[in-house]
Short mmCIF file of C-alpha atoms in Angstrom, two decimals:
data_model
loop_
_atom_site.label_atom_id
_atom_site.label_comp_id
_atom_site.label_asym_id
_atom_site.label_seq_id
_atom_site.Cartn_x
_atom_site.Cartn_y
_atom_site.Cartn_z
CA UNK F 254 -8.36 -12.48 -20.44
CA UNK F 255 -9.08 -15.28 -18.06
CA UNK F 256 -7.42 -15.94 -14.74
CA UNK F 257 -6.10 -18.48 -13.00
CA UNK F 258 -4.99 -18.54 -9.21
CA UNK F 259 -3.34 -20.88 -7.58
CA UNK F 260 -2.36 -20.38 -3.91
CA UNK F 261 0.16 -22.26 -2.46
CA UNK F 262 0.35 -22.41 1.62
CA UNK F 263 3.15 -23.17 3.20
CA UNK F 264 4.68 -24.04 6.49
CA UNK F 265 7.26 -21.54 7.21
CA UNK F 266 7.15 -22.73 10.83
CA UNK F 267 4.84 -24.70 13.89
CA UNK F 268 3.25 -21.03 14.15
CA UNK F 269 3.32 -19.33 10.70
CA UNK F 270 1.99 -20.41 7.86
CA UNK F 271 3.03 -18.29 4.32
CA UNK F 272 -0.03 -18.24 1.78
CA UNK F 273 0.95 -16.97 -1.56
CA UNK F 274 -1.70 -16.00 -4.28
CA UNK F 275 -0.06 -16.65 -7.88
CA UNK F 276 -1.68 -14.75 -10.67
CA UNK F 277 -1.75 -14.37 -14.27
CA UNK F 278 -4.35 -11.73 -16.29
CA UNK F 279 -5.78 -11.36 -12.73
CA UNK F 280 -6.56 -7.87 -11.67
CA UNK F 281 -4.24 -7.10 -9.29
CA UNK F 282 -6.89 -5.23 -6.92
CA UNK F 283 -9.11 -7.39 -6.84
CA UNK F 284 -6.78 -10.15 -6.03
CA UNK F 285 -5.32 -7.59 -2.80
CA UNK F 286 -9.19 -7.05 -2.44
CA UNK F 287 -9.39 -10.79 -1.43
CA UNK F 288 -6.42 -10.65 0.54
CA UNK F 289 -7.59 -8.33 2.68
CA UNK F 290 -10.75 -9.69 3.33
CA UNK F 291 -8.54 -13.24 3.89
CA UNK F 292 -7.13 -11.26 6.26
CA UNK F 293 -9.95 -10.08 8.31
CA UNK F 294 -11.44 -12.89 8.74
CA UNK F 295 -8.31 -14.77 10.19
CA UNK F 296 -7.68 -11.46 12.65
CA UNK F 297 -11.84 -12.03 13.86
CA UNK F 298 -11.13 -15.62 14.39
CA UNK F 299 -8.82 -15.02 17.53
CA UNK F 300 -6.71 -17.16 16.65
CA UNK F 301 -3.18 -15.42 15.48
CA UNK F 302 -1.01 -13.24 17.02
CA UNK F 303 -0.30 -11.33 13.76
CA UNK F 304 -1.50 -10.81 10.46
CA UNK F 305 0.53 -9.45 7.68
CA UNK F 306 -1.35 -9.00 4.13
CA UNK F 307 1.38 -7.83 1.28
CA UNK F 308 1.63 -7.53 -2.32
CA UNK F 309 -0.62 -10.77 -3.04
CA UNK F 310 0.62 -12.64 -0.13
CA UNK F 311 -0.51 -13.19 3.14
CA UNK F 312 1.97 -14.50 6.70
CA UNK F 313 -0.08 -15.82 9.40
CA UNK F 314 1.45 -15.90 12.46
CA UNK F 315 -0.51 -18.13 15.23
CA UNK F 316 -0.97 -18.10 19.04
CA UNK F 317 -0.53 -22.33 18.73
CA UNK F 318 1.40 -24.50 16.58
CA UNK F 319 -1.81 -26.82 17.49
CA UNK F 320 -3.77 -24.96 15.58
CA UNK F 321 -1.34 -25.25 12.21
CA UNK F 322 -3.13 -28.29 10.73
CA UNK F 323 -6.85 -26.74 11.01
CA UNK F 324 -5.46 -23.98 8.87
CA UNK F 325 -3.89 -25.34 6.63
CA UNK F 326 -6.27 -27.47 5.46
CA UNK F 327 -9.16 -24.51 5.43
CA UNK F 328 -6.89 -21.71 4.05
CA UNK F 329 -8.14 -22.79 0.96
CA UNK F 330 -11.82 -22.84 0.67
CA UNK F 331 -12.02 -19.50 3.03
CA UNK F 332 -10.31 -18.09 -0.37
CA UNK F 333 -12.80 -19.67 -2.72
CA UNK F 334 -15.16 -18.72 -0.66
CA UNK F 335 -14.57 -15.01 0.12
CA UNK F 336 -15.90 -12.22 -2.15
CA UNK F 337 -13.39 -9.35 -2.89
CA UNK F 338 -15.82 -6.55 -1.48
CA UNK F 339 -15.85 -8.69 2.20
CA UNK F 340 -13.95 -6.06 3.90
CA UNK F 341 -13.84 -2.83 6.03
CA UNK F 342 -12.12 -0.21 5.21
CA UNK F 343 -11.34 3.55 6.27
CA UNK F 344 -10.96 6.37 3.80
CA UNK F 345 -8.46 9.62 4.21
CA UNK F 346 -7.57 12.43 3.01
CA UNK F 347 -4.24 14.26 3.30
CA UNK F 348 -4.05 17.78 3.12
CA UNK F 349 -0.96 18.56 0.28
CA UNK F 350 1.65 21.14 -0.15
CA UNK F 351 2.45 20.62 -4.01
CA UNK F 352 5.52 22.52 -5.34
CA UNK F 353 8.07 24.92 -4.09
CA UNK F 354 10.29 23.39 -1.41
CA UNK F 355 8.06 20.98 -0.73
CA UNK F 356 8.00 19.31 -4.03
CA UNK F 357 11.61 19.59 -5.46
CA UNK F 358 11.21 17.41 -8.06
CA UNK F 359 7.56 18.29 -9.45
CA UNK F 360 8.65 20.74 -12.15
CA UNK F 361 11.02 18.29 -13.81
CA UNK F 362 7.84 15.54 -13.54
CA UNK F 363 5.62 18.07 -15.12
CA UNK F 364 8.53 18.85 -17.75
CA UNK F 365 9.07 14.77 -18.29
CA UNK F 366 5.00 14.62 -19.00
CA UNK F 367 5.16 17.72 -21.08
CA UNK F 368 2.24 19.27 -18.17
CA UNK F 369 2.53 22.25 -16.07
CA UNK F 370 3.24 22.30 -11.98
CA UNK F 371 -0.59 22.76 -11.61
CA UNK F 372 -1.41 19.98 -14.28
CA UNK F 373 0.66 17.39 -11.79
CA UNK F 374 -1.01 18.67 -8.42
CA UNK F 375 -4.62 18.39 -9.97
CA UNK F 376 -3.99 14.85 -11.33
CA UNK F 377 -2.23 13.38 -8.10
CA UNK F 378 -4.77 14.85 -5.85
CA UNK F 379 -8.02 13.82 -8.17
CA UNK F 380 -7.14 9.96 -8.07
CA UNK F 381 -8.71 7.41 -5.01
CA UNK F 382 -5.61 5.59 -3.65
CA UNK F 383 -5.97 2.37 -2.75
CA UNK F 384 -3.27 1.35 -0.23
CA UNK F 385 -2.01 -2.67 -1.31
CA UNK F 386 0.25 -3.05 1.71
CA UNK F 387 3.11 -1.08 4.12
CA UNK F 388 6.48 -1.78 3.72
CA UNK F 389 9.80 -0.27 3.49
CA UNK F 390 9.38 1.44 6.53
CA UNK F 391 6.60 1.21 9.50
CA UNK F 392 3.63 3.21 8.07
CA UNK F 393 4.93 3.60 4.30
CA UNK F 394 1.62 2.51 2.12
CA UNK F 395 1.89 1.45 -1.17
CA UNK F 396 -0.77 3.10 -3.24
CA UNK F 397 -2.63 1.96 -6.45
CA UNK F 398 -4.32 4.22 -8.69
CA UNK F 399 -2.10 6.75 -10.00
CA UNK F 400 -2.59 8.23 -13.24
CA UNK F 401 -0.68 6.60 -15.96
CA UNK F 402 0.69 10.13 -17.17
CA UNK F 403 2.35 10.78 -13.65
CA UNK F 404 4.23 7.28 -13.89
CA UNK F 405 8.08 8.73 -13.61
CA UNK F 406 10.96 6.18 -12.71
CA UNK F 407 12.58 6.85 -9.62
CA UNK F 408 16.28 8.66 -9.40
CA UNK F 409 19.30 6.86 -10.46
CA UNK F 410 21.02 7.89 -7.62
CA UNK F 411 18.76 8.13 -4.41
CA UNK F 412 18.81 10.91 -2.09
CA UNK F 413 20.36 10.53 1.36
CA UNK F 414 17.46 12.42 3.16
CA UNK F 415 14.15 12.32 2.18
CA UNK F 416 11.70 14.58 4.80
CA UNK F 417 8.94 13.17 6.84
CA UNK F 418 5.90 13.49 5.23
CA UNK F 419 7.24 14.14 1.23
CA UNK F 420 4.37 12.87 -0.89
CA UNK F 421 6.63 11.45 -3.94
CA UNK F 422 6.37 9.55 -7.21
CA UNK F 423 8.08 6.03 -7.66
CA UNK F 424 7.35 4.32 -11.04
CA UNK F 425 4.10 3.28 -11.23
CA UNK F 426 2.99 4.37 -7.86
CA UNK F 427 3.17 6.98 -5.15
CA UNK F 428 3.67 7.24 -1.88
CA UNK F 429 4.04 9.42 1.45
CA UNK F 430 7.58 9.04 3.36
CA UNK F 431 6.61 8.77 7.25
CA UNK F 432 9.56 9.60 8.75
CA UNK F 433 13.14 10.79 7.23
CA UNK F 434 15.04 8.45 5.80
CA UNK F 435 16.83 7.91 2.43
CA UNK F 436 15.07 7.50 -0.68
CA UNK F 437 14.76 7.69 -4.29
CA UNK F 438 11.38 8.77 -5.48
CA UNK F 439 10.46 11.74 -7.20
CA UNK F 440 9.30 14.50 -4.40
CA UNK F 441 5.99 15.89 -5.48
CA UNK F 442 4.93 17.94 -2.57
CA UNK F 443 4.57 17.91 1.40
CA UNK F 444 1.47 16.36 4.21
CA UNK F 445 1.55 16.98 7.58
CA UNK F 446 -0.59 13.41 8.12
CA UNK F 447 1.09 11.26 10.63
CA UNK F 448 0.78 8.34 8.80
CA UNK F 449 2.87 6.51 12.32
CA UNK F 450 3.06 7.28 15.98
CA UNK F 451 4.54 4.43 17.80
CA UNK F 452 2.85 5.49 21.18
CA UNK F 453 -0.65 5.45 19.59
CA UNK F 454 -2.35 2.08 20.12
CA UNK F 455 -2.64 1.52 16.41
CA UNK F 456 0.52 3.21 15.44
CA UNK F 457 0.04 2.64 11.60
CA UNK F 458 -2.67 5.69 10.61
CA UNK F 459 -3.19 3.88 7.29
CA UNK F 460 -3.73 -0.30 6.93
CA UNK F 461 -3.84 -2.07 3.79
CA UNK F 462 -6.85 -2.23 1.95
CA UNK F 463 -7.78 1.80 3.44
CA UNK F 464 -8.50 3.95 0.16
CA UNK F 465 -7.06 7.98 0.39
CA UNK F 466 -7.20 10.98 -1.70
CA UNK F 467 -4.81 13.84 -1.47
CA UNK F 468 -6.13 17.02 -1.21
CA UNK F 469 -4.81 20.40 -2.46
CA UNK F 470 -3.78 22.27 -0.06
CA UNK F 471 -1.44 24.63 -2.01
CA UNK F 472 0.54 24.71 -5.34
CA UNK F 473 3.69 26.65 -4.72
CA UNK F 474 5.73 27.61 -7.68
#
């Protein structure tokens, strides 16, 4: 299918500018490949105070509403320009508790996909994440990649305390909860990877565009 992209930039305010990557019969990697390539280069330029890359977006935030225009105008052909594989990244893996207390909600997954306990833990941990941007809470990564037979809507009725570090199923994609808070995905199994420490000088573990695998620790039953 062929695809067509057009970004629109906008002026949110003197210092940030909002760029926006519509998409249709794109791949959506590839288009958060881009992004986060987009967003390197702004960071090595020196000239923002922030960069935020999210689900095929991008909000620059800069150091001088001087410098608004000059963006602007080259936002544009940096993106025509820039190839999708233009970009560091770091790979991790998180050791995983599947099952048991740890994983409340894995049995009635495996039931939902007609698979066993051990059928679920070998198929979430044999996937390559690729983490498309953190939201929801500081250090929660969205992941791409998980197998199509996991996919399992999240509960009607969320739970009011989710534990730090539950590695959980939400729709389409998966996810590892870095601290406790409320939340409605399925609860697959357990990491003890601090995915945020707000003392540490990057206090995100994980940054968009970082690929991770999760790796069997245990399968409890």
């Amino acid at each position: 299918m062929a695809s067509t992209q057009r970004p629109q930039i906008t002026a949110l305010t003197t210092h940030c500018i909002f760029f926006d990557v519509y998409q249709s019969g794109q791949d959506v990697l590839e288009t958060q490949k881009k992004i986060w390539a987009l967003a390197q280069l702004c960071r090595n330029s020196g000239d923002f105070i922030d960069v935020v890359p999210a689900n095929n977006n991008l909000t620059l935030y800069l150091k001088e509403s001087s410098l608004l225009a000059k963006w602007q105008s080259s936002l544009l052909s940096h993106w025509h320009e820039i190839k999708s594989n233009n970009f560091t990244s770091t790979h991790h893996k998180l050791a995983t508790v599947y099952g048991g207390d740890y994983g409340p909600d894995i049995s009635a997954v495996a039931k939902y996909h007609n698979l066993t306990i051990d059928d679920v833990a070998q198929m979430h941990s044999s996937a390559t994440y690729h983490v498309l941007f953190l939201g929801f809470q500081p250090g929660f990564a969205y992941l791409a990649g998980l197998n199509p037979q996991l996919y399992t809507a999240r509960h009607e009725k969320p739970r009011i305390h989710v534990p730090k570090g539950a590695v959980a199923i939400g729709g389409e994609q998966t996810g590892v909860y870095p601290e406790d808070s409320p939340g409605g995905w399925q609860i697959i199994g357990h990491t003890d990877f601090k995915l945020f420490d707000i003392n540490a000088q990057t206090p995100c573990a994980i940054a968009p565009g970082d690929t991770l695998e999760f790796v069997i620790q245990e399968v409890l039953k």
